[in-house]
Short mmCIF file of N, CA and C in Angstrom, two decimals:
data_model
loop_
_atom_site.label_atom_id
_atom_site.label_comp_id
_atom_site.label_asym_id
_atom_site.label_seq_id
_atom_site.Cartn_x
_atom_site.Cartn_y
_atom_site.Cartn_z
N MET A 1 92.51 65.44 94.07
CA MET A 1 92.03 66.67 93.45
C MET A 1 92.25 67.87 94.37
N ARG A 2 91.95 67.66 95.64
CA ARG A 2 92.11 68.76 96.59
C ARG A 2 93.58 69.17 96.72
N ARG A 3 94.48 68.16 96.72
CA ARG A 3 95.91 68.46 96.80
C ARG A 3 96.37 69.21 95.55
N ASP A 4 95.85 68.79 94.40
CA ASP A 4 96.20 69.48 93.16
C ASP A 4 95.76 70.94 93.19
N MET A 5 94.57 71.18 93.68
CA MET A 5 94.06 72.55 93.78
C MET A 5 94.89 73.37 94.76
N LEU A 6 95.28 72.75 95.87
CA LEU A 6 96.11 73.45 96.85
C LEU A 6 97.48 73.78 96.26
N TRP A 7 98.07 72.81 95.55
CA TRP A 7 99.37 73.06 94.93
C TRP A 7 99.25 74.19 93.90
N LEU A 8 98.20 74.11 93.09
CA LEU A 8 98.00 75.14 92.07
C LEU A 8 97.84 76.51 92.72
N LYS A 9 97.09 76.57 93.80
CA LYS A 9 96.87 77.84 94.49
C LYS A 9 98.16 78.36 95.12
N GLU A 10 98.92 77.50 95.77
CA GLU A 10 100.11 77.94 96.49
C GLU A 10 101.34 78.07 95.61
N CYS A 11 101.45 77.21 94.61
CA CYS A 11 102.68 77.20 93.82
C CYS A 11 102.45 77.57 92.36
N GLY A 12 101.48 76.95 91.74
CA GLY A 12 101.29 77.12 90.30
C GLY A 12 100.98 78.54 89.88
N ILE A 13 99.88 79.07 90.34
CA ILE A 13 99.45 80.41 89.94
C ILE A 13 100.43 81.46 90.46
N ALA A 14 100.89 81.27 91.69
CA ALA A 14 101.84 82.22 92.27
C ALA A 14 103.14 82.25 91.48
N CYS A 15 103.61 81.09 91.06
CA CYS A 15 104.86 81.03 90.28
C CYS A 15 104.70 81.69 88.92
N VAL A 16 103.57 81.45 88.28
CA VAL A 16 103.32 82.07 86.98
C VAL A 16 103.25 83.59 87.13
N ALA A 17 102.49 84.05 88.11
CA ALA A 17 102.36 85.50 88.33
C ALA A 17 103.71 86.12 88.67
N GLU A 18 104.49 85.46 89.51
CA GLU A 18 105.80 85.98 89.88
C GLU A 18 106.73 86.01 88.68
N SER A 19 106.66 84.99 87.84
CA SER A 19 107.50 84.96 86.64
C SER A 19 107.16 86.11 85.70
N VAL A 20 105.88 86.38 85.54
CA VAL A 20 105.45 87.46 84.65
C VAL A 20 105.87 88.81 85.22
N LEU A 21 105.57 89.04 86.49
CA LEU A 21 105.85 90.34 87.09
C LEU A 21 107.34 90.63 87.25
N ASN A 22 108.15 89.59 87.37
CA ASN A 22 109.59 89.78 87.56
C ASN A 22 110.39 89.58 86.28
N SER A 23 109.71 89.47 85.15
CA SER A 23 110.44 89.20 83.91
C SER A 23 111.19 90.45 83.44
N GLU A 24 112.38 90.23 82.98
CA GLU A 24 113.22 91.32 82.48
C GLU A 24 112.63 91.92 81.20
N GLU A 25 112.02 91.06 80.37
CA GLU A 25 111.42 91.54 79.13
C GLU A 25 110.29 92.52 79.39
N LEU A 26 109.46 92.20 80.39
CA LEU A 26 108.34 93.09 80.73
C LEU A 26 108.87 94.41 81.29
N ASP A 27 109.88 94.34 82.13
CA ASP A 27 110.48 95.57 82.67
C ASP A 27 111.01 96.47 81.57
N LYS A 28 111.70 95.88 80.60
CA LYS A 28 112.27 96.66 79.50
C LYS A 28 111.17 97.27 78.64
N THR A 29 110.11 96.50 78.38
CA THR A 29 109.01 97.00 77.56
C THR A 29 108.30 98.16 78.25
N VAL A 30 108.04 98.03 79.54
CA VAL A 30 107.37 99.09 80.28
C VAL A 30 108.26 100.34 80.34
N ALA A 31 109.56 100.15 80.54
CA ALA A 31 110.48 101.29 80.57
C ALA A 31 110.50 102.02 79.22
N ARG A 32 110.53 101.26 78.13
CA ARG A 32 110.49 101.87 76.79
C ARG A 32 109.18 102.62 76.58
N LEU A 33 108.08 102.03 77.03
CA LEU A 33 106.77 102.67 76.88
C LEU A 33 106.71 103.99 77.65
N ILE A 34 107.28 104.02 78.83
CA ILE A 34 107.30 105.26 79.62
C ILE A 34 108.10 106.34 78.91
N VAL A 35 109.27 105.98 78.38
CA VAL A 35 110.12 106.96 77.70
C VAL A 35 109.44 107.50 76.45
N VAL A 36 108.86 106.62 75.64
CA VAL A 36 108.20 107.05 74.40
C VAL A 36 106.96 107.89 74.71
N ALA A 37 106.20 107.51 75.73
CA ALA A 37 105.02 108.29 76.11
C ALA A 37 105.42 109.67 76.61
N ARG A 38 106.53 109.75 77.35
CA ARG A 38 107.01 111.05 77.84
C ARG A 38 107.43 111.93 76.67
N ARG A 39 108.13 111.34 75.71
CA ARG A 39 108.55 112.12 74.53
C ARG A 39 107.34 112.63 73.76
N ASP A 40 106.35 111.77 73.59
CA ASP A 40 105.15 112.17 72.87
C ASP A 40 104.41 113.27 73.62
N GLY A 41 104.30 113.14 74.93
CA GLY A 41 103.64 114.16 75.73
C GLY A 41 104.35 115.50 75.63
N TYR A 42 105.67 115.46 75.66
CA TYR A 42 106.46 116.70 75.53
C TYR A 42 106.23 117.33 74.16
N ALA A 43 106.30 116.51 73.13
CA ALA A 43 106.14 117.04 71.76
C ALA A 43 104.75 117.62 71.56
N GLN A 44 103.73 116.91 72.02
CA GLN A 44 102.36 117.39 71.86
C GLN A 44 102.13 118.66 72.69
N GLY A 45 102.69 118.69 73.89
CA GLY A 45 102.56 119.88 74.74
C GLY A 45 103.25 121.09 74.14
N TYR A 46 104.43 120.87 73.58
CA TYR A 46 105.17 121.96 72.95
C TYR A 46 104.40 122.49 71.74
N ALA A 47 103.86 121.57 70.95
CA ALA A 47 103.10 121.99 69.76
C ALA A 47 101.86 122.79 70.16
N GLU A 48 101.18 122.33 71.21
CA GLU A 48 99.99 123.05 71.67
C GLU A 48 100.35 124.43 72.22
N CYS A 49 101.43 124.49 72.99
CA CYS A 49 101.87 125.76 73.56
C CYS A 49 102.25 126.75 72.46
N SER A 50 103.02 126.30 71.48
CA SER A 50 103.42 127.20 70.40
C SER A 50 102.21 127.66 69.58
N HIS A 51 101.21 126.79 69.46
CA HIS A 51 99.98 127.17 68.77
C HIS A 51 99.27 128.29 69.53
N HIS A 52 99.20 128.17 70.86
CA HIS A 52 98.56 129.21 71.67
C HIS A 52 99.33 130.53 71.61
N VAL A 53 100.66 130.44 71.63
CA VAL A 53 101.48 131.66 71.54
C VAL A 53 101.24 132.35 70.20
N THR A 54 101.21 131.56 69.13
CA THR A 54 100.97 132.12 67.80
C THR A 54 99.62 132.82 67.73
N ASN A 55 98.60 132.18 68.27
CA ASN A 55 97.26 132.79 68.25
C ASN A 55 97.17 134.01 69.15
N ALA A 56 97.78 133.95 70.32
CA ALA A 56 97.67 135.06 71.28
C ALA A 56 98.45 136.29 70.82
N LEU A 57 99.65 136.07 70.32
CA LEU A 57 100.50 137.20 69.96
C LEU A 57 100.38 137.60 68.49
N LYS A 58 99.64 136.80 67.74
CA LYS A 58 99.45 137.07 66.30
C LYS A 58 100.79 137.20 65.58
N VAL A 59 101.69 136.29 65.91
CA VAL A 59 103.01 136.25 65.27
C VAL A 59 103.28 134.82 64.80
N ASP A 60 104.22 134.70 63.88
CA ASP A 60 104.64 133.37 63.46
C ASP A 60 105.70 132.87 64.44
N TRP A 61 105.45 131.73 65.03
CA TRP A 61 106.35 131.15 66.01
C TRP A 61 107.21 130.13 65.29
N ASP A 62 108.51 130.34 65.31
CA ASP A 62 109.45 129.46 64.61
C ASP A 62 109.74 128.23 65.48
N THR A 63 109.24 127.08 65.05
CA THR A 63 109.50 125.84 65.79
C THR A 63 110.55 124.98 65.11
N SER A 64 111.21 125.52 64.09
CA SER A 64 112.17 124.71 63.33
C SER A 64 113.40 124.33 64.15
N LYS A 65 113.69 125.07 65.20
CA LYS A 65 114.86 124.76 66.02
C LYS A 65 114.50 123.99 67.29
N SER A 66 113.23 123.66 67.45
CA SER A 66 112.84 122.92 68.65
C SER A 66 113.26 121.46 68.52
N ALA A 67 113.39 120.82 69.65
CA ALA A 67 113.82 119.41 69.67
C ALA A 67 112.77 118.50 69.06
N THR A 68 111.54 118.97 68.97
CA THR A 68 110.46 118.13 68.45
C THR A 68 110.12 118.41 67.00
N HIS A 69 110.85 119.32 66.36
CA HIS A 69 110.56 119.67 64.97
C HIS A 69 110.79 118.48 64.04
N GLY A 70 109.75 118.10 63.31
CA GLY A 70 109.86 117.01 62.35
C GLY A 70 109.88 115.62 62.96
N VAL A 71 109.67 115.52 64.25
CA VAL A 71 109.68 114.23 64.92
C VAL A 71 108.24 113.75 65.06
N ASP A 72 107.98 112.55 64.59
CA ASP A 72 106.63 112.00 64.62
C ASP A 72 106.49 111.08 65.84
N THR A 73 106.31 111.69 67.01
CA THR A 73 106.29 110.91 68.24
C THR A 73 105.01 110.11 68.42
N ASP A 74 103.90 110.58 67.87
CA ASP A 74 102.65 109.84 68.06
C ASP A 74 102.66 108.51 67.33
N VAL A 75 103.34 108.42 66.20
CA VAL A 75 103.45 107.15 65.48
C VAL A 75 104.31 106.17 66.28
N ALA A 76 105.40 106.67 66.85
CA ALA A 76 106.26 105.81 67.67
C ALA A 76 105.51 105.30 68.89
N LEU A 77 104.72 106.15 69.52
CA LEU A 77 103.94 105.74 70.68
C LEU A 77 102.88 104.72 70.29
N ALA A 78 102.19 104.94 69.19
CA ALA A 78 101.16 103.99 68.74
C ALA A 78 101.78 102.63 68.42
N ALA A 79 102.94 102.63 67.78
CA ALA A 79 103.61 101.37 67.44
C ALA A 79 104.02 100.62 68.69
N LEU A 80 104.55 101.33 69.68
CA LEU A 80 104.97 100.67 70.91
C LEU A 80 103.77 100.19 71.72
N LYS A 81 102.66 100.92 71.68
CA LYS A 81 101.45 100.46 72.36
C LYS A 81 100.97 99.16 71.73
N THR A 82 101.00 99.09 70.40
CA THR A 82 100.60 97.86 69.71
C THR A 82 101.53 96.72 70.08
N GLU A 83 102.82 97.00 70.10
CA GLU A 83 103.80 95.98 70.48
C GLU A 83 103.56 95.50 71.91
N THR A 84 103.24 96.43 72.80
CA THR A 84 102.98 96.07 74.19
C THR A 84 101.72 95.23 74.31
N CYS A 85 100.69 95.57 73.57
CA CYS A 85 99.44 94.80 73.61
C CYS A 85 99.64 93.39 73.07
N ASN A 86 100.57 93.22 72.15
CA ASN A 86 100.85 91.90 71.57
C ASN A 86 102.04 91.23 72.23
N PHE A 87 102.44 91.70 73.40
CA PHE A 87 103.61 91.19 74.11
C PHE A 87 103.41 89.73 74.50
N LEU A 88 104.37 88.92 74.16
CA LEU A 88 104.34 87.50 74.54
C LEU A 88 105.50 87.23 75.47
N LEU A 89 105.22 86.51 76.52
CA LEU A 89 106.24 86.15 77.49
C LEU A 89 106.23 84.64 77.66
N TRP A 90 107.34 84.04 77.37
CA TRP A 90 107.44 82.59 77.48
C TRP A 90 107.78 82.22 78.91
N ILE A 91 106.96 81.40 79.51
CA ILE A 91 107.18 80.95 80.89
C ILE A 91 107.52 79.48 80.86
N LEU A 92 108.65 79.18 81.43
CA LEU A 92 109.11 77.79 81.46
C LEU A 92 108.75 77.14 82.76
#
């Protein structure tokens, strides 16, 4: 029993943790999450800024030519967050 516990401590748990942390699938998912979160942050920030400009200057601010016009970034971020929370990694 003691040998089994020692093996599990030195090899078993460490191997599982190393497999998870070094998995290509996890790296790709985290990279996608960073990109989508950055896009959503940019879109939300731009929308908030244009709202403040409109209120401060009392003018209509045309956002139709912005890169974020008509893009629903919060839905994409929510979907990827759900996918990340349900992420399964097969360890052999």
